[in-house]
């Protein structure tokens, strides 16, 4: 095994450690220990409702602790094929909402509306819930919501900005879950895919509350220069509600059970185990992917060698072309292009802990100094492909796509930069 091959193997091992640390079953066990559930009231029912990319695994662990739950329902994405007995599993579209998601949302709303003051509802929330449960208000179609989602994803907005808008066009988000569930008691356990762990932004805060108002959503869309492209029904809905005063959402007990930072710490521990000296450089690698690449390149050129540098976060990409890729693939490609002339031996990995980067089957990219020569040898031009947002084709040509299949969890993205002596 060459030195570069060894570094690539170690980078993948660190990524796998991050995913393992975000294991949904472990997270639920941790959550029940941190915030034990009270006993149900006499005559009351227990509802287990899991929402998000990690829903089946979270629900499966909850059923171990509460095998006699009256309702056990999981809503996850189509690609998550985790088997789950003794419960109802609905699968829906992500990142763009679909009819299956609309039906799942209606199922959840029906269940919540049937709850009484004697019932307890245990919500297991993970990333992806925003798209998986589209519940548009009257006058807004699912097609219009899907169009809104497309525009938000392509505008370079961060997850908090996107979910601020999504909350204002939903009956379940931004505390809507709690309003529908009242007067039942709600206990939520959240696996965070949001940098900074703002509970209002995880799956758009169904059990928490809104990030902002309809007026804030309008301002966000205008600042992103997409207001005029938003479907008319949604613009009318936001305009008609921008001066509306909404009372506080009902109370709930919300417990954070997993996060990007915990995965970074697990990566650091794994690095020490395999003989590396790790440094967590940042748990907030956010903003435009081009700026993030420059940050990584700065670390690559200034850090003493050897070293293992770890990052976590979630960057954004402004779509200017028609190619295929995701933020992790583009970040990896940009780093490979920016470091191609360096003499140091290095590898860089950027991957989504959910195993899916954008609308592709790759989790991200794993690149080294040989990436650009391999792309060129395959008859491709990295500059042309990058200009068309076609990072997937570029990394595929170089044999540098990070392939994991869906992991069943999601705590945003992690990056590994290994530099040899």
XYZ file of C-alpha atoms in Angstrom:
421
model
C 0.000 0.000 0.000
C 1.367 3.421 -0.976
C 1.434 6.322 1.446
C -1.480 8.013 -0.344
C -3.509 4.800 -0.305
C -2.858 4.509 3.428
C -4.006 8.097 3.990
C -7.157 7.497 1.940
C -7.964 4.397 3.995
C -7.482 6.325 7.228
C -9.621 9.242 6.022
C -12.461 6.837 5.257
C -12.056 5.235 8.697
C -12.491 8.639 10.338
C -15.600 9.329 8.274
C -17.042 5.973 9.292
C -16.358 6.847 12.953
C -18.374 10.053 12.529
C -21.330 8.122 11.125
C -21.129 5.503 13.864
C -21.186 8.226 16.536
C -24.414 9.542 15.029
C -26.065 6.117 15.209
C -29.764 6.854 15.817
C -30.273 3.960 18.234
C -27.398 5.142 20.416
C -28.821 8.661 20.258
C -32.250 7.551 21.456
C -30.759 5.547 24.314
C -28.706 8.611 25.273
C -31.811 10.784 25.115
C -33.947 8.524 27.283
C -31.129 8.485 29.860
C -30.745 12.276 29.785
C -34.472 12.982 29.877
C -36.439 9.981 31.187
C -40.059 9.718 30.155
C -42.751 10.011 32.831
C -45.220 7.195 33.215
C -48.330 7.468 31.035
C -51.542 8.635 32.657
C -54.197 6.070 33.497
C -56.301 5.484 30.427
C -53.904 7.430 28.239
C -52.233 6.244 25.053
C -48.599 6.456 23.918
C -47.859 7.685 20.384
C -44.380 7.145 18.925
C -43.897 9.331 15.851
C -40.479 9.391 14.167
C -39.726 11.887 11.408
C -36.578 12.220 9.306
C -33.776 10.330 7.617
C -33.033 8.441 10.835
C -36.688 7.752 11.682
C -36.760 3.927 11.358
C -33.657 3.396 13.493
C -34.800 5.897 16.130
C -38.245 4.349 16.269
C -36.819 0.839 16.465
C -34.809 1.748 19.552
C -37.763 3.554 21.139
C -39.861 0.420 20.689
C -37.283 -1.528 22.681
C -37.917 0.828 25.616
C -41.670 1.188 24.981
C -42.835 -2.061 23.359
C -46.478 -1.461 24.300
C -46.855 1.853 22.451
C -50.343 2.283 21.022
C -49.115 4.005 17.842
C -45.693 3.546 16.198
C -45.182 5.520 12.979
C -42.007 6.423 11.059
C -41.732 8.800 8.101
C -38.436 8.641 6.223
C -37.067 9.049 2.699
C -37.574 6.584 -0.146
C -33.925 5.456 -0.116
C -34.017 4.395 3.540
C -34.894 0.710 3.356
C -34.223 -0.062 7.028
C -36.643 -2.860 7.994
C -38.851 -2.208 11.000
C -41.401 -4.625 12.399
C -44.276 -3.733 14.685
C -44.775 -0.270 13.244
C -46.033 1.671 10.261
C -43.292 3.065 7.978
C -44.104 5.677 5.345
C -41.499 6.819 2.823
C -41.496 10.160 1.052
C -39.495 12.402 -1.248
C -36.313 14.220 -0.191
C -34.988 16.858 -0.791
C -38.010 17.792 -2.917
C -41.422 16.986 -1.346
C -43.779 14.640 -3.186
C -47.302 13.221 -2.991
C -46.153 10.417 -0.704
C -44.930 13.053 1.739
C -48.238 14.888 1.538
C -50.073 11.676 2.433
C -47.645 11.038 5.301
C -48.212 14.557 6.613
C -51.957 14.023 6.545
C -51.522 10.772 8.473
C -49.507 12.581 11.159
C -52.002 15.434 11.393
C -54.888 12.984 11.766
C -53.102 11.181 14.597
C -52.256 14.407 16.397
C -55.805 15.706 16.120
C -57.058 12.558 17.889
C -54.787 12.990 20.926
C -56.295 13.873 24.309
C -54.946 15.387 27.513
C -54.290 11.880 28.879
C -52.092 10.864 25.952
C -48.335 11.275 25.622
C -46.683 11.810 22.249
C -43.023 10.908 21.838
C -41.537 12.602 18.783
C -38.227 11.359 17.382
C -36.911 14.057 15.068
C -33.958 13.933 12.672
C -32.752 15.863 9.646
C -34.769 15.754 6.451
C -38.127 16.236 8.117
C -38.745 19.515 6.320
C -39.142 17.866 2.928
C -40.615 14.607 4.182
C -43.747 16.150 5.712
C -45.105 18.809 3.362
C -48.317 20.184 4.824
C -49.092 23.310 2.805
C -51.717 25.762 4.056
C -54.956 26.278 2.210
C -54.415 27.815 -1.209
C -50.852 26.504 -1.645
C -50.383 23.382 -3.763
C -47.777 20.682 -3.325
C -46.378 21.630 -6.726
C -45.863 25.171 -5.477
C -44.155 23.898 -2.316
C -41.838 21.734 -4.425
C -40.991 24.755 -6.567
C -40.257 26.792 -3.434
C -37.964 24.029 -2.214
C -36.090 23.959 -5.522
C -35.553 27.720 -5.343
C -34.361 27.603 -1.725
C -31.892 24.803 -2.482
C -30.394 26.638 -5.451
C -30.170 30.096 -3.847
C -27.200 29.443 -1.569
C -29.222 29.847 1.646
C -28.124 28.070 4.807
C -30.387 25.580 6.566
C -31.665 28.085 9.132
C -32.668 30.565 6.414
C -34.360 27.854 4.364
C -36.284 26.478 7.312
C -37.363 29.944 8.417
C -39.159 30.195 5.069
C -40.446 26.610 5.066
C -42.028 27.076 8.486
C -44.222 29.854 7.178
C -45.698 27.628 4.477
C -46.567 24.609 6.603
C -49.183 23.387 9.059
C -46.680 21.155 10.896
C -43.411 23.081 10.977
C -42.447 25.847 13.387
C -44.452 24.399 16.264
C -47.388 23.328 14.131
C -46.970 19.769 15.388
C -47.534 21.023 18.959
C -50.590 23.077 18.056
C -52.202 20.048 16.425
C -51.217 17.746 19.323
C -52.605 19.933 22.104
C -53.688 19.136 24.789
C -51.520 15.967 24.829
C -48.042 16.028 26.420
C -45.203 16.008 23.874
C -41.660 14.733 24.509
C -39.256 15.204 21.619
C -35.789 13.732 21.088
C -33.811 15.477 18.359
C -30.835 14.288 16.321
C -29.352 17.527 14.977
C -28.228 18.085 11.393
C -28.010 21.844 12.026
C -24.744 23.580 12.780
C -25.091 25.279 16.144
C -27.961 22.943 17.038
C -30.767 25.510 16.891
C -33.693 23.246 17.770
C -36.079 25.501 15.829
C -34.235 24.636 12.613
C -33.968 20.839 12.977
C -36.583 19.463 10.547
C -38.013 23.017 10.655
C -38.873 22.811 14.359
C -42.174 20.899 14.466
C -41.967 20.504 18.259
C -40.238 23.795 19.046
C -41.431 26.964 17.384
C -40.810 29.308 14.466
C -37.444 30.909 13.707
C -39.128 34.048 12.455
C -42.281 35.508 10.973
C -43.866 35.698 7.550
C -42.329 39.164 7.225
C -38.913 37.662 7.978
C -39.504 35.004 5.317
C -40.344 37.686 2.748
C -37.186 39.603 3.635
C -35.085 36.433 3.331
C -36.492 35.611 -0.101
C -35.977 39.161 -1.343
C -32.406 39.278 -0.030
C -31.712 36.044 -1.919
C -33.156 37.624 -5.098
C -35.732 34.859 -5.586
C -38.908 36.592 -4.349
C -40.206 37.249 -7.863
C -39.640 33.603 -8.820
C -41.641 32.258 -5.869
C -45.061 30.833 -6.883
C -47.837 33.415 -6.651
C -49.834 31.369 -4.133
C -46.917 31.372 -1.688
C -46.217 35.081 -2.137
C -49.886 35.805 -1.492
C -49.873 33.582 1.607
C -46.806 35.289 3.059
C -48.084 38.781 2.256
C -51.461 38.079 3.874
C -49.773 36.822 7.066
C -46.898 39.280 7.407
C -48.754 41.411 9.973
C -50.507 38.542 11.712
C -49.846 37.999 15.421
C -49.601 34.323 16.410
C -49.704 33.231 20.039
C -47.021 31.092 21.671
C -46.865 27.420 20.803
C -47.830 24.839 23.444
C -45.031 23.617 25.682
C -43.015 20.476 24.952
C -39.962 18.771 26.426
C -37.210 18.850 23.774
C -33.949 16.932 24.249
C -30.920 17.064 21.917
C -29.541 13.518 21.544
C -26.892 13.782 18.804
C -24.997 16.402 16.811
C -22.174 17.180 14.422
C -19.868 18.113 17.307
C -20.265 14.701 18.922
C -19.292 13.075 15.622
C -16.209 15.289 15.329
C -15.115 14.234 18.797
C -15.572 10.589 17.807
C -13.430 11.190 14.718
C -10.710 12.682 16.886
C -10.767 9.645 19.154
C -10.543 7.283 16.184
C -7.635 9.313 14.785
C -5.707 8.849 18.024
C -6.498 5.135 17.963
C -4.920 4.696 14.509
C -1.853 6.746 15.362
C -2.772 10.223 14.111
C -2.649 13.538 15.966
C -6.056 15.168 15.396
C -7.096 18.800 15.553
C -10.738 19.867 15.323
C -10.290 23.024 13.286
C -13.945 24.031 13.074
C -17.413 22.705 13.780
C -18.913 25.525 11.714
C -17.532 25.161 8.183
C -20.429 26.961 6.564
C -21.136 29.572 3.909
C -20.300 29.484 0.224
C -18.443 26.353 -0.823
C -15.761 28.389 -2.624
C -14.914 30.256 0.592
C -14.888 26.990 2.545
C -12.424 25.520 0.045
C -10.090 28.476 0.570
C -10.267 27.924 4.327
C -9.278 24.283 3.907
C -6.470 25.199 1.488
C -5.120 27.725 3.979
C -4.917 25.009 6.608
C -3.252 22.666 4.126
C -0.494 25.149 3.320
C 0.168 26.515 6.820
C -0.181 23.624 9.272
C 2.913 21.738 10.508
C 3.133 18.206 9.131
C 2.084 15.475 9.759
C -1.398 16.250 10.988
C -5.040 15.219 10.881
C -7.399 18.180 10.568
C -11.113 17.736 11.171
C -13.982 20.002 10.163
C -17.752 19.875 10.473
C -20.523 22.000 9.055
C -22.697 22.481 6.021
C -21.688 24.686 3.108
C -23.915 26.107 0.396
C -23.687 26.049 -3.392
C -25.132 28.570 -5.806
C -26.266 26.713 -8.893
C -25.057 28.309 -12.106
C -25.023 25.277 -14.372
C -26.986 22.174 -15.226
C -24.587 19.533 -13.927
C -24.990 17.038 -11.100
C -23.303 17.130 -7.714
C -23.592 18.339 -4.141
C -21.849 20.654 -1.721
C -19.432 17.980 -0.487
C -18.458 16.873 -3.983
C -17.896 20.469 -5.055
C -15.860 21.237 -1.941
C -13.650 18.199 -2.543
C -13.190 19.112 -6.196
C -12.301 22.717 -5.380
C -9.718 21.621 -2.814
C -8.205 19.174 -5.314
C -7.959 21.916 -7.922
C -6.496 24.442 -5.497
C -3.878 22.032 -4.099
C -2.863 20.274 -7.301
C 0.571 21.952 -7.446
C 1.538 21.392 -3.805
C 4.396 18.993 -3.136
C 2.948 17.767 0.155
C 1.309 14.351 0.284
C -2.265 14.873 1.396
C -5.813 13.575 1.098
C -9.073 15.416 1.684
C -12.502 13.920 2.338
C -15.793 15.777 2.489
C -18.964 13.789 3.062
C -22.538 13.974 4.230
C -23.159 11.765 7.238
C -26.467 10.696 5.686
C -24.615 9.074 2.793
C -26.283 11.328 0.234
C -24.831 14.536 -1.183
C -27.356 16.537 -3.149
C -29.495 14.605 -5.658
C -26.827 11.921 -6.177
C -25.909 8.445 -4.952
C -22.579 9.664 -3.540
C -21.907 10.908 -0.009
C -19.202 13.311 -1.191
C -15.630 13.120 -2.428
C -12.229 11.764 -1.380
C -9.416 13.497 -3.284
C -5.623 13.748 -3.358
C -2.867 15.300 -5.469
C -3.535 12.761 -8.222
C -7.191 13.714 -8.649
C -6.732 16.331 -11.372
C -4.337 14.194 -13.450
C -6.822 11.316 -13.267
C -9.674 13.569 -14.408
C -7.568 14.828 -17.313
C -6.467 11.308 -18.248
C -10.144 10.361 -18.441
C -10.636 13.043 -21.097
C -12.467 15.512 -18.853
C -11.803 19.176 -18.023
C -12.238 19.929 -14.314
C -12.649 23.677 -14.875
C -15.431 23.190 -17.405
C -17.208 20.658 -15.222
C -16.954 22.865 -12.117
C -18.365 25.854 -14.015
C -21.386 23.687 -14.836
C -21.780 22.503 -11.215
C -20.875 19.038 -12.472
C -18.639 17.925 -9.618
C -20.126 14.421 -9.718
C -18.868 13.831 -13.275
C -15.453 15.249 -12.406
C -14.953 13.087 -9.334
C -16.367 10.041 -11.104
C -13.775 10.503 -13.833
C -11.036 10.602 -11.209
C -12.407 7.633 -9.259
C -12.832 9.910 -6.247
C -16.518 9.744 -5.357
C -17.218 8.816 -1.720
C -19.798 6.026 -1.935
C -21.506 4.752 1.233
C -25.206 4.165 0.469
C -27.768 5.744 2.798
C -26.520 5.589 6.397
C -29.844 6.023 8.186
C -28.646 9.038 10.146
C -27.751 12.675 9.542
C -25.668 15.158 11.537
C -24.678 17.381 8.585
C -21.253 17.109 6.925
C -17.740 16.267 8.074
C -14.351 16.840 6.463
C -10.973 15.184 6.971
C -7.632 16.621 5.803
C -4.636 14.338 6.336
C -1.143 15.609 5.586
C 1.842 13.254 5.531
C 5.336 14.170 6.861
